PDB file of C-alpha atoms in Angstrom:
ATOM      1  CA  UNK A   1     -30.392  -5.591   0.305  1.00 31.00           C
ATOM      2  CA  UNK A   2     -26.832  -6.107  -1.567  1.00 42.00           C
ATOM      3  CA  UNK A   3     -24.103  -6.253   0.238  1.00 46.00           C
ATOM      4  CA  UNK A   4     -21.802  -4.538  -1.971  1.00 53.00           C
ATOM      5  CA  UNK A   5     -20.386  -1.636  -0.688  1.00 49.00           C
ATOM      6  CA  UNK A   6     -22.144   1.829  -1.992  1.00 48.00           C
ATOM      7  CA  UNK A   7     -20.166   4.868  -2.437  1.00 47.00           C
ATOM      8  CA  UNK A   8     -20.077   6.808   0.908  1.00 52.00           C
ATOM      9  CA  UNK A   9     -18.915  10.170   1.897  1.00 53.00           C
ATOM     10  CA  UNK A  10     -16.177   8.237   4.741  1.00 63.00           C
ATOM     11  CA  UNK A  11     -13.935   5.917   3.950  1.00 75.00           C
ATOM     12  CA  UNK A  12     -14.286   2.423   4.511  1.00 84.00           C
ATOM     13  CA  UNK A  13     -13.217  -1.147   4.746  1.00 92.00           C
ATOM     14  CA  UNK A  14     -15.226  -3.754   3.972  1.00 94.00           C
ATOM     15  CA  UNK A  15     -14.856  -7.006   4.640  1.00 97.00           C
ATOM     16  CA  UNK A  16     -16.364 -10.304   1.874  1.00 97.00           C
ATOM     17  CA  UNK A  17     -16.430 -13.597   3.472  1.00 98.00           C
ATOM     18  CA  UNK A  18     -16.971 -15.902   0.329  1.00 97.00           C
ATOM     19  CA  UNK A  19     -16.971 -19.786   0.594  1.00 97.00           C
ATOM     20  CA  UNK A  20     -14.812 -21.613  -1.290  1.00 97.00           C
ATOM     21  CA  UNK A  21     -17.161 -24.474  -2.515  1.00 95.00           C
ATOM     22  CA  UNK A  22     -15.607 -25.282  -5.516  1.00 94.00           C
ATOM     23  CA  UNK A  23     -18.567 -27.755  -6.107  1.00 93.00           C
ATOM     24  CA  UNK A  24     -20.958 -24.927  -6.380  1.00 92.00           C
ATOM     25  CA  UNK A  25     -18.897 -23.780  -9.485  1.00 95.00           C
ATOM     26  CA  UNK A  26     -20.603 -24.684 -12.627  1.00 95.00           C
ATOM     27  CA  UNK A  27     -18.366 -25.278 -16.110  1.00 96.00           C
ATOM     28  CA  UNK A  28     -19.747 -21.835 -17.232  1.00 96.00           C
ATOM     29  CA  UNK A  29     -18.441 -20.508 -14.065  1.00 97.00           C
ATOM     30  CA  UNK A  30     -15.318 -21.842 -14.748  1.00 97.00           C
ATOM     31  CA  UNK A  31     -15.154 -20.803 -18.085  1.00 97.00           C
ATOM     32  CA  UNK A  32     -16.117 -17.406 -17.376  1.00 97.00           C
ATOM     33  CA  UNK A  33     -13.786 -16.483 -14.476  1.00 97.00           C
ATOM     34  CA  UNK A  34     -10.744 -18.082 -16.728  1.00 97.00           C
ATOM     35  CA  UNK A  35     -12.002 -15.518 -19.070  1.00 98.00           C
ATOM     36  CA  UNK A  36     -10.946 -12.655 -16.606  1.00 98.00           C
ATOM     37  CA  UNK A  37      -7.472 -14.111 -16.101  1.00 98.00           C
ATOM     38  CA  UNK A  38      -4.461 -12.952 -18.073  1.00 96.00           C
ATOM     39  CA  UNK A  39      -2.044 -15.712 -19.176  1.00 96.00           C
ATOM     40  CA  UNK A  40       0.333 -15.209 -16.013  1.00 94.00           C
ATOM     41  CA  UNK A  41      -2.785 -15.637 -13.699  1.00 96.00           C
ATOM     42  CA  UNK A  42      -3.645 -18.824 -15.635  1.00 97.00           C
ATOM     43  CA  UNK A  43      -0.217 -20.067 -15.685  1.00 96.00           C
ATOM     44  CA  UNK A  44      -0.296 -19.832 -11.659  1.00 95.00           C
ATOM     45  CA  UNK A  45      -3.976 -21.558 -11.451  1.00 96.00           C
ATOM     46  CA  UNK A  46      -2.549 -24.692 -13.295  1.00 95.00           C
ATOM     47  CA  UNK A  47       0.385 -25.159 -11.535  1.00 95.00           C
ATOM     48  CA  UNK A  48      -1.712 -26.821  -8.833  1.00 94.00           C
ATOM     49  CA  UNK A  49      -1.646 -30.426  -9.031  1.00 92.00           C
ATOM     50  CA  UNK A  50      -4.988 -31.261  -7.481  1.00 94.00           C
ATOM     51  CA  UNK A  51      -8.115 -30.213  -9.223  1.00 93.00           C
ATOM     52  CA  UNK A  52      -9.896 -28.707  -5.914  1.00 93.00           C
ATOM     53  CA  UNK A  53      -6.804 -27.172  -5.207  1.00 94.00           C
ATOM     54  CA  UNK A  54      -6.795 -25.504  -8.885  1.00 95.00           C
ATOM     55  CA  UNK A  55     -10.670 -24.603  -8.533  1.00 96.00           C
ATOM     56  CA  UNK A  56      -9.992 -22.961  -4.942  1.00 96.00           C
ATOM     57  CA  UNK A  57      -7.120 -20.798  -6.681  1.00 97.00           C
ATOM     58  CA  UNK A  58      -9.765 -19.885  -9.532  1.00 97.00           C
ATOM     59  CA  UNK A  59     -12.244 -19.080  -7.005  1.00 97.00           C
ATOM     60  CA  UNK A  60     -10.091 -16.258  -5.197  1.00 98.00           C
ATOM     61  CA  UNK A  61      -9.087 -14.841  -8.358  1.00 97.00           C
ATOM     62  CA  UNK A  62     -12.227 -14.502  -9.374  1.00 98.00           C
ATOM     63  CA  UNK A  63     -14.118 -13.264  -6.185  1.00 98.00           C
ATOM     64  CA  UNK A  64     -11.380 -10.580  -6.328  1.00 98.00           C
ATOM     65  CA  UNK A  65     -11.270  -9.504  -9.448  1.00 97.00           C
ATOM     66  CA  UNK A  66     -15.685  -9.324  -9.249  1.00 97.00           C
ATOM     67  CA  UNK A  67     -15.652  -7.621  -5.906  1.00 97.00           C
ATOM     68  CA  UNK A  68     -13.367  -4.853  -6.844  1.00 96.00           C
ATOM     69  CA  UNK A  69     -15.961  -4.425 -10.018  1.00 95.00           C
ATOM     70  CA  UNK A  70     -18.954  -4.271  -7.809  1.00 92.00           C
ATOM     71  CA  UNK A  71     -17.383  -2.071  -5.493  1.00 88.00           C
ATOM     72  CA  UNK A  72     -18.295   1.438  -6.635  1.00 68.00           C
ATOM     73  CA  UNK A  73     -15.585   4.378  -6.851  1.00 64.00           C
ATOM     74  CA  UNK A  74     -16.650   7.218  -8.302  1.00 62.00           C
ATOM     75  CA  UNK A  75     -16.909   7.299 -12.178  1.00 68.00           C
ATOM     76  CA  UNK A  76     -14.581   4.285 -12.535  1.00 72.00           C
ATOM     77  CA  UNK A  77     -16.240   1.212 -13.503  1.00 83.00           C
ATOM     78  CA  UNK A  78     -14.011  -1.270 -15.140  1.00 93.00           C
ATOM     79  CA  UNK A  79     -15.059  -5.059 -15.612  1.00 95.00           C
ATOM     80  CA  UNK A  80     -13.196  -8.176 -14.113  1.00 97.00           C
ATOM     81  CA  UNK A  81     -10.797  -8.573 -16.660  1.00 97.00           C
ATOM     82  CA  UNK A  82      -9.306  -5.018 -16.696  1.00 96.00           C
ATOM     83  CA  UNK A  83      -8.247  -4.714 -13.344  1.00 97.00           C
ATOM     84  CA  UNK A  84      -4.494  -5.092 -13.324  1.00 97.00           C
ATOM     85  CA  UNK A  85      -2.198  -6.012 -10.052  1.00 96.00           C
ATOM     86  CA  UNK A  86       1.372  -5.612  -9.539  1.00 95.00           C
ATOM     87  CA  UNK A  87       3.706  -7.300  -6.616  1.00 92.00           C
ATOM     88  CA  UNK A  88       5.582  -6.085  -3.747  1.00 89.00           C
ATOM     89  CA  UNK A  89       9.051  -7.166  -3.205  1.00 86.00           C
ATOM     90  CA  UNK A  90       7.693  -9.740  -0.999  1.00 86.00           C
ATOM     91  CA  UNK A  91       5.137 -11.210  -3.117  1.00 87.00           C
ATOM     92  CA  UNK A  92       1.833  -8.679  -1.845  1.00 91.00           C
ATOM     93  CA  UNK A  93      -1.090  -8.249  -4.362  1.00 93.00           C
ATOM     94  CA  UNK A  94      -1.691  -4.378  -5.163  1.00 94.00           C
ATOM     95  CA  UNK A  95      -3.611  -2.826  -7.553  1.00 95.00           C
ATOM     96  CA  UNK A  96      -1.563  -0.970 -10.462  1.00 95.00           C
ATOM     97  CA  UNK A  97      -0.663   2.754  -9.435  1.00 92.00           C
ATOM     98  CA  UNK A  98      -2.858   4.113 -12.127  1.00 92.00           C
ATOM     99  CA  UNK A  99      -6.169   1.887 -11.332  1.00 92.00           C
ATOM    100  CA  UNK A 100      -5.436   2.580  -7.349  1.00 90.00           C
ATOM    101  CA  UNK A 101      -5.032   6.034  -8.061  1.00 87.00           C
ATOM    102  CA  UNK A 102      -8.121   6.507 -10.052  1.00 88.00           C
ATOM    103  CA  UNK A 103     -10.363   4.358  -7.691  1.00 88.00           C
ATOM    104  CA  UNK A 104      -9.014   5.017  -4.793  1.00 86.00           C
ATOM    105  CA  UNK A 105      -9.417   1.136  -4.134  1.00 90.00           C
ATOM    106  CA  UNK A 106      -6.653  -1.068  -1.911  1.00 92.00           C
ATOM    107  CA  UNK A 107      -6.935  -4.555  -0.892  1.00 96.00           C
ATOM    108  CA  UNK A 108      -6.041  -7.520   0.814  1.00 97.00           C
ATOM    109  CA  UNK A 109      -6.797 -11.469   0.556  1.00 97.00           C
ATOM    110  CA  UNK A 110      -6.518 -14.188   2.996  1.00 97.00           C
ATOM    111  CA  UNK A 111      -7.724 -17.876   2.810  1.00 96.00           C
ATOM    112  CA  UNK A 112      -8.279 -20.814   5.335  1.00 95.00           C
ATOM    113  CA  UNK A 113     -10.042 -24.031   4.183  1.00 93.00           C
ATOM    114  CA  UNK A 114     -13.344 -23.236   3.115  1.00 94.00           C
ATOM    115  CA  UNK A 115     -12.844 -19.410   3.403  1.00 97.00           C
ATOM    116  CA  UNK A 116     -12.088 -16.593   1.714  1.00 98.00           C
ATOM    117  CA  UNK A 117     -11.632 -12.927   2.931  1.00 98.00           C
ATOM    118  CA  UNK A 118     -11.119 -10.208   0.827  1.00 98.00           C
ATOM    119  CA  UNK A 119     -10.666  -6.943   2.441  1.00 97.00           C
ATOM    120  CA  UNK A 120     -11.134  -3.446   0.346  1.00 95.00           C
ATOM    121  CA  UNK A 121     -10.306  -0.273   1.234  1.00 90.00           C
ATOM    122  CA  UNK A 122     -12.702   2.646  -0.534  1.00 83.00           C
ATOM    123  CA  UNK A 123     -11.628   5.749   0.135  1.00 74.00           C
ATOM    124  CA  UNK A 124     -11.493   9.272  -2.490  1.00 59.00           C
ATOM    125  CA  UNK A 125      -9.903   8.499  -5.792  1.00 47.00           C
ATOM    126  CA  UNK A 126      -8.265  11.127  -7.946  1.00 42.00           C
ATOM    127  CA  UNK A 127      -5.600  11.710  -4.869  1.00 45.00           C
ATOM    128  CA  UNK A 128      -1.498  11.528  -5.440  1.00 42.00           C
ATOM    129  CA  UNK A 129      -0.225   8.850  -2.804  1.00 43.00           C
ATOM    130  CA  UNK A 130       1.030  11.304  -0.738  1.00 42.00           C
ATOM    131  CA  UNK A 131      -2.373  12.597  -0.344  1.00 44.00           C
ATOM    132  CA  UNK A 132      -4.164   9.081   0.555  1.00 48.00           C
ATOM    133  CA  UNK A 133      -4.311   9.248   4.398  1.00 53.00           C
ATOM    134  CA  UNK A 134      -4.858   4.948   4.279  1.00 59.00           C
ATOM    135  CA  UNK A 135      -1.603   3.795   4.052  1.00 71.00           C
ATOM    136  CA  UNK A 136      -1.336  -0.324   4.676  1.00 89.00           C
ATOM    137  CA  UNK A 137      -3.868  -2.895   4.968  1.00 94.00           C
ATOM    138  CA  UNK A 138      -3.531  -6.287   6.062  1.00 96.00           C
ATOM    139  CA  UNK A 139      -6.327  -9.255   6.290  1.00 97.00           C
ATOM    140  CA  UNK A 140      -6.198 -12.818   7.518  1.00 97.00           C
ATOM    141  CA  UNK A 141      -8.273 -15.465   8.163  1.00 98.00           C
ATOM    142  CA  UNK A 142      -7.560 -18.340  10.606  1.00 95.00           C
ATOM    143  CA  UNK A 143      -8.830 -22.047  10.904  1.00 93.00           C
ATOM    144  CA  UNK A 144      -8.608 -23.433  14.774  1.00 88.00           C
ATOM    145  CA  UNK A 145      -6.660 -26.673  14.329  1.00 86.00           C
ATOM    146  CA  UNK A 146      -6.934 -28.759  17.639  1.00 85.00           C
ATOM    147  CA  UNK A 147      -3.727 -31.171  16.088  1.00 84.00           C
ATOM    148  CA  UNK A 148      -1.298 -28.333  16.488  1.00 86.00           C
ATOM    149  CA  UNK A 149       0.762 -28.432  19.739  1.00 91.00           C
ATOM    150  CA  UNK A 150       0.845 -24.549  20.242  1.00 92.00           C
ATOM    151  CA  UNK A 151       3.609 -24.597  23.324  1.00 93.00           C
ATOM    152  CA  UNK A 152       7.006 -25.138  21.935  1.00 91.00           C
ATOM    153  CA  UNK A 153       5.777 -22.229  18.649  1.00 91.00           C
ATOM    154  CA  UNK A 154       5.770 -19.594  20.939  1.00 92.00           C
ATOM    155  CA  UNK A 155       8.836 -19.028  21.921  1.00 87.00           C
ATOM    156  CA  UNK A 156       9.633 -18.996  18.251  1.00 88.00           C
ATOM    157  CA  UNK A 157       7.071 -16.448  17.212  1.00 91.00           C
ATOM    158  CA  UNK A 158       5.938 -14.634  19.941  1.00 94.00           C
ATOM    159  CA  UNK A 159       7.223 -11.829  22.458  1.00 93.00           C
ATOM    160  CA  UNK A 160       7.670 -12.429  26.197  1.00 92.00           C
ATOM    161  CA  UNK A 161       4.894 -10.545  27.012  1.00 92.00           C
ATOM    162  CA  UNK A 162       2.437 -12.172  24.687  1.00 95.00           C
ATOM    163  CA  UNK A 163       3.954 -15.456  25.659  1.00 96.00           C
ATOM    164  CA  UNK A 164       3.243 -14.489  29.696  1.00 95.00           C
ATOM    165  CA  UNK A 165      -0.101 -13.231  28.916  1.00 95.00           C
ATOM    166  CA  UNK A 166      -1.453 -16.099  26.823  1.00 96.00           C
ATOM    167  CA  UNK A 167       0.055 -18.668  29.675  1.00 96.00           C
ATOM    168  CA  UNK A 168      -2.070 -17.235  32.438  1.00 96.00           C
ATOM    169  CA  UNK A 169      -4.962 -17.468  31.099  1.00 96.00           C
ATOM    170  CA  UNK A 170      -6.837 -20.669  32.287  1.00 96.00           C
ATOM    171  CA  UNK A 171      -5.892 -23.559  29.816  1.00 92.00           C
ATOM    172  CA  UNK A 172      -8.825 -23.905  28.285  1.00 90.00           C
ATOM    173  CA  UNK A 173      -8.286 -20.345  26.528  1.00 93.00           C
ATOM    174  CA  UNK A 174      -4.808 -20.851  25.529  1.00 95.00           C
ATOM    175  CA  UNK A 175      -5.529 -22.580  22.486  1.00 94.00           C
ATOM    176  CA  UNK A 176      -8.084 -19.622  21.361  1.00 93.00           C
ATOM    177  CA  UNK A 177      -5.710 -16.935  22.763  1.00 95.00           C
ATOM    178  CA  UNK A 178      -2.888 -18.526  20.187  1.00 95.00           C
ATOM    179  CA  UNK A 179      -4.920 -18.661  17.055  1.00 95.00           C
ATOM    180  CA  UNK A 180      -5.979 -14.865  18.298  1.00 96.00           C
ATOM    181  CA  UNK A 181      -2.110 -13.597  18.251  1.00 96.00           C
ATOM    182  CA  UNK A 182      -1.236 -15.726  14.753  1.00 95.00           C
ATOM    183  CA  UNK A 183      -4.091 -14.077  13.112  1.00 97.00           C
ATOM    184  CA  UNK A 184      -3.167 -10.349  14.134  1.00 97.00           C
ATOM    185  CA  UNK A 185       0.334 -11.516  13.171  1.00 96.00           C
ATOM    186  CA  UNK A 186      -0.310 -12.797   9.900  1.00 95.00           C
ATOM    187  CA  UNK A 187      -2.704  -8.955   9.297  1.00 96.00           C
ATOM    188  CA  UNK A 188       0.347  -6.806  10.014  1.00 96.00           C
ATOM    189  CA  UNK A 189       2.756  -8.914   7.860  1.00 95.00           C
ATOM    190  CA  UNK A 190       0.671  -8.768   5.328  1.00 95.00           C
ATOM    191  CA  UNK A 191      -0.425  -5.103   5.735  1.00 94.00           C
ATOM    192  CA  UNK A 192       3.777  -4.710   5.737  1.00 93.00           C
ATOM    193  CA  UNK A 193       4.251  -6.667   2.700  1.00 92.00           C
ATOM    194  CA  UNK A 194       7.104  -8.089   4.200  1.00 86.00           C
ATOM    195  CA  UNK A 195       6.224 -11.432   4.955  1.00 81.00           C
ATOM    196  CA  UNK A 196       8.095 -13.174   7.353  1.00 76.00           C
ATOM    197  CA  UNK A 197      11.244 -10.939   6.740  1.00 82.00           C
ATOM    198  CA  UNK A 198       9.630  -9.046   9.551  1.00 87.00           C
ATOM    199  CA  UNK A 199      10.515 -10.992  12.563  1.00 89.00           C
ATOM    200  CA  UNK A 200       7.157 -12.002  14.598  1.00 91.00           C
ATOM    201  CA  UNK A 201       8.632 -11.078  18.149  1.00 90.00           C
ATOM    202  CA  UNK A 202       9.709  -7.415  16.894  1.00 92.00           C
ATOM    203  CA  UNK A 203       5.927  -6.585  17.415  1.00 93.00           C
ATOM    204  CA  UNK A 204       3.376  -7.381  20.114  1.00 94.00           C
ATOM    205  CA  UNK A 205       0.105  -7.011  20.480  1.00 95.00           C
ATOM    206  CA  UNK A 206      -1.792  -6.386  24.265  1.00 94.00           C
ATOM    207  CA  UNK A 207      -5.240  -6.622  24.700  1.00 95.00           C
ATOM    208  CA  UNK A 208      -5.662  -4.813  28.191  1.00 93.00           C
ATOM    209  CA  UNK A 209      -7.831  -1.983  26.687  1.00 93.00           C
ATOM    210  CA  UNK A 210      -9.677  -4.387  23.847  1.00 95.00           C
ATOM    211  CA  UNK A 211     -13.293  -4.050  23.855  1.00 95.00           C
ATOM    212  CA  UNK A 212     -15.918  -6.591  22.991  1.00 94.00           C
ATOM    213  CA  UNK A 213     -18.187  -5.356  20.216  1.00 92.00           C
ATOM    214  CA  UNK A 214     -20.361  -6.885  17.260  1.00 92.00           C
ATOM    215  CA  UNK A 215     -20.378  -6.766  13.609  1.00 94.00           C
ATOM    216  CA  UNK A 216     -23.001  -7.347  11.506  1.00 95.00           C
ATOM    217  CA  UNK A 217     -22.114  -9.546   8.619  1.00 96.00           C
ATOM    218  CA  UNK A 218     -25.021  -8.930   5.695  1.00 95.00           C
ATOM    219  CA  UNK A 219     -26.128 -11.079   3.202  1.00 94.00           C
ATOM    220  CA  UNK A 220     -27.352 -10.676  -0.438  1.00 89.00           C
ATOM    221  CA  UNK A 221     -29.898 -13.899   0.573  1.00 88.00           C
ATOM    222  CA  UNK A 222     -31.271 -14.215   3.937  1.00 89.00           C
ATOM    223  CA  UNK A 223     -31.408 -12.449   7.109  1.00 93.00           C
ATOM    224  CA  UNK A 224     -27.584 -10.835   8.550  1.00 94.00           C
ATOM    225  CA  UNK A 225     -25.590 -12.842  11.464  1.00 93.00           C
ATOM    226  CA  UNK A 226     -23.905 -11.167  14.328  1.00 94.00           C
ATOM    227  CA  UNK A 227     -20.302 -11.543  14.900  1.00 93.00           C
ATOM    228  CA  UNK A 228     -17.869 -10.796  17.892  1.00 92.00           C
ATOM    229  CA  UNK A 229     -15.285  -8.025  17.259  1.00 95.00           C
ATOM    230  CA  UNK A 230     -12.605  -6.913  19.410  1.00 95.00           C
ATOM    231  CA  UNK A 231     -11.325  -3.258  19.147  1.00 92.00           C
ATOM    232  CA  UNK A 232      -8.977  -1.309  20.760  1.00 91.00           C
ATOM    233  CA  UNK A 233      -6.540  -4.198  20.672  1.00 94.00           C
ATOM    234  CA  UNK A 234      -3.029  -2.021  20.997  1.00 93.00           C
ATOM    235  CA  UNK A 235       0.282  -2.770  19.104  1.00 94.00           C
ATOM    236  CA  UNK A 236       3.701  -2.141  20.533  1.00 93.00           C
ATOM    237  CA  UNK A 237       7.303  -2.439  18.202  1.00 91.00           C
ATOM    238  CA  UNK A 238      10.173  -3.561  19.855  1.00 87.00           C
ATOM    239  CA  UNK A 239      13.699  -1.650  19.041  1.00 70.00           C
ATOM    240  CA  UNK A 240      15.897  -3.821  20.593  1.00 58.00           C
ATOM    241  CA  UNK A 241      14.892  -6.283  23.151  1.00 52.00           C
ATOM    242  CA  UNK A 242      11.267  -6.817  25.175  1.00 52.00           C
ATOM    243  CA  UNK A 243      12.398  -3.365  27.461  1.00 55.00           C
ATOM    244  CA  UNK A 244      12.591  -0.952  24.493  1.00 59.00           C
ATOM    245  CA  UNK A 245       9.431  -0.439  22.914  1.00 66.00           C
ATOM    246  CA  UNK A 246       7.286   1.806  21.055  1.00 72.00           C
ATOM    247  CA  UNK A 247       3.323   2.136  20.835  1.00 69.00           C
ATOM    248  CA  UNK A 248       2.023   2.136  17.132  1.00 75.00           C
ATOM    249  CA  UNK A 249      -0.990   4.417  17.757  1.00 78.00           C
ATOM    250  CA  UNK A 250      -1.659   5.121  13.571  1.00 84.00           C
ATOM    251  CA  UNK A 251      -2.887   1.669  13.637  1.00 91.00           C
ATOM    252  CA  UNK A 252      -6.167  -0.147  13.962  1.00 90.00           C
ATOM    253  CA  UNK A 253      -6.428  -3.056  14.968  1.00 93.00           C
ATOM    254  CA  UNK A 254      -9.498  -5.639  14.531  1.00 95.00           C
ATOM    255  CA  UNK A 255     -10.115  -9.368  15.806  1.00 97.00           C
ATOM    256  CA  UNK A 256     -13.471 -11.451  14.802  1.00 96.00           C
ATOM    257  CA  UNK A 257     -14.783 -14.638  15.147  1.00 94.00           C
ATOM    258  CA  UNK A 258     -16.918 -15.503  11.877  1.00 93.00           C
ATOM    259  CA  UNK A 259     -17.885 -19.253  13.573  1.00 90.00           C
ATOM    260  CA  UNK A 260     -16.639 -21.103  16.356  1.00 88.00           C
ATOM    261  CA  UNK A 261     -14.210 -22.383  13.681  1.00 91.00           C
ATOM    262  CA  UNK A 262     -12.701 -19.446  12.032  1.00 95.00           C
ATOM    263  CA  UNK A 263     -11.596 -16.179  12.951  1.00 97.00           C
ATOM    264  CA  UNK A 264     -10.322 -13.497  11.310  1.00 98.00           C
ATOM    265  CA  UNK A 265      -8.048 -10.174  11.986  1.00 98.00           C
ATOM    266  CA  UNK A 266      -7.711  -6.824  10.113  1.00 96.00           C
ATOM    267  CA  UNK A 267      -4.448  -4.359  10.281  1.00 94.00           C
ATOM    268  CA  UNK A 268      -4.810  -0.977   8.938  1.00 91.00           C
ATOM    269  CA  UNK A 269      -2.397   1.814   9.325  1.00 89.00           C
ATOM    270  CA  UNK A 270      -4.517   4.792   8.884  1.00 78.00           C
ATOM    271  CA  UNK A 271      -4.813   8.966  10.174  1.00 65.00           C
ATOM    272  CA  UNK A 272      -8.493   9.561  11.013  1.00 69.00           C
ATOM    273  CA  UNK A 273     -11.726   7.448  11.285  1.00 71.00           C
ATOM    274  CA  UNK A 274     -13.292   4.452   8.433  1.00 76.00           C
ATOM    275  CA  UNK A 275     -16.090   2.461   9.202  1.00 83.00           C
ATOM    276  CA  UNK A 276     -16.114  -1.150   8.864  1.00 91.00           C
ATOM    277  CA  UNK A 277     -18.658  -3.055   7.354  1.00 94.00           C
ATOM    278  CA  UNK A 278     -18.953  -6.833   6.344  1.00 96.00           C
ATOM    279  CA  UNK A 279     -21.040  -9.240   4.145  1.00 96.00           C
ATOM    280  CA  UNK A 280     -21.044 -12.626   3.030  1.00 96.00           C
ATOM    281  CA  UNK A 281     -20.924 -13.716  -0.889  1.00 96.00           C
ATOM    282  CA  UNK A 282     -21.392 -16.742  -2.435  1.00 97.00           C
ATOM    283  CA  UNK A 283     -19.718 -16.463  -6.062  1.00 97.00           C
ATOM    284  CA  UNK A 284     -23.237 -17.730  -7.665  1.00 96.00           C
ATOM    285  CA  UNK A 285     -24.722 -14.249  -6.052  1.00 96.00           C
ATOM    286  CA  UNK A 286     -21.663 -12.369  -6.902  1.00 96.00           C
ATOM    287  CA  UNK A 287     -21.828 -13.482 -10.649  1.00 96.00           C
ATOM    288  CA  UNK A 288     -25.536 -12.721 -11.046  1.00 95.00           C
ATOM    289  CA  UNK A 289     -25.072  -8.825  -9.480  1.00 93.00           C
ATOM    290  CA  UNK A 290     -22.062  -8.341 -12.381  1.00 93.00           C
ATOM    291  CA  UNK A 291     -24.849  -9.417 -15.098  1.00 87.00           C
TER     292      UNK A 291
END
């Protein structure tokens, strides 16, 4: 069974876990992907010293740009090459109005080591923006690292209450709870395009009414894999101060472990009901479905 997304009735966000094994990248690979890039694209690839470094930053642009072509809308079909992005103030990838418009497509990227998630929105094309009803989307993906000392970050980064919740949890959870919070951080930033121009303690995150639940993660070769998923993980804004807050109820919120090592965590500000689906693609299988 592919894994790529088939046009459905309900919108939905789907979620590619791709590997970044730049060995697995052949010099036709190479050669072809470059061939999707426009010179600015290229121009940013090259600027990376390191040649793993400068394969990884081939590899994303050219999972995107192939996902978003396998990823049926509609009537529009347009290859790698023609997809066209343009930038937020704060640097966040979006497709051009026209091509969003038409497709009905948005996205969002995150990588960690050896992963890459790239999160698409499909929803009905054809609509003026006032009429989409999926407004933001944020994705990121997070690799435990058992060097970093998490204590003196969070008063920097995180609310009182998170901070109070995370410490009384037995110690041995700490450390997970931490990577948890930065990864649903790091979502709504990025779902905000604002970076980190958006203070990390104006927003909190509680987890009293989260629910355990389980994703299936297909794949193009070889049977699916389970993961864990929370849901129902609540945001609050804070106005002015840990005493004045709001609930942000238009938003879902998700929170998955992929392995023991990495986790991942999806924002989307949305009015009504998606589904949420995931798969995993290497960029060999991704290359022979665009033949």
């Amino acid at each position: 069974m592919s894994p790529i997304s088939s046009l459905s009735p309900s919108p939905e966000v789907t979620l590619y876990f791709c590997p970044l094994n730049t060995e697995a990248m052949s010099p036709d690979d190479t050669k072809l992907v470059r061939s999707w890039l426009p010179e600015d694209e290229l121009a940013k690839v090259s600027r990376y010293v390191q040649a793993d470094a400068r394969d990884k930053a081939l590899m994303v642009r050219g999972y995107l740009r192939g996902i978003l072509s396998l990823t049926r809308s509609g009537d529009v079909t347009l290859s790698p090459g023609e997809w066209q992005f343009e930038y937020g103030e704060k640097g966040k990838p979006d497709l051009i109005t026209a091509q969003a418009l038409s497709s009905g497509l948005r996205f969002n990227i995150s990588h960690s080591g050896d992963w890459l998630v790239v999160a698409v929105y499909q929803g009905q094309s054809g609509l003026s923006g006032g009429g989409r009803a999926f407004i933001e989307l944020g994705v990121d993906i997070e690799r435990n690292r058992d060097s970093t000392n998490i204590y003196p970050i969070l008063n920097h980064y995180f609310t009182q209450s998170e901070t109070d919740a995370l410490l009384s949890l037995p110690e041995s959870c700490q450390r997970q709870r931490f990577f948890d919070l930065w990864a649903l951080k790091e979502s709504y930033i990025k779902a905000k395009g604002l970076g980190l121009a958006l203070s990390l303690k104006s927003f909190y995150f509680d987890f009293t009414r989260a629910t355990k639940q389980k994703i299936e993660v297909k794949k193009l070769n070889g049977p699916a894999v389970e993961c864990v998923l929370l849901d129902g993980i609540e945001l609050y804004l804070v106005q002015e101060g840990e005493g004045d807050k709001c609930a942000a109820d238009t938003w879902c919120l998700f929170l998955g472990r992929l392995c023991e090592e990495y986790r991942f965590a999806v924002s989307a500000s949305y009015i009504g009901t998606f589904n949420l689906k995931a798969c995993q693609l290497t960029l060999t299988e991704m290359l022979a479905c665009l033949k």
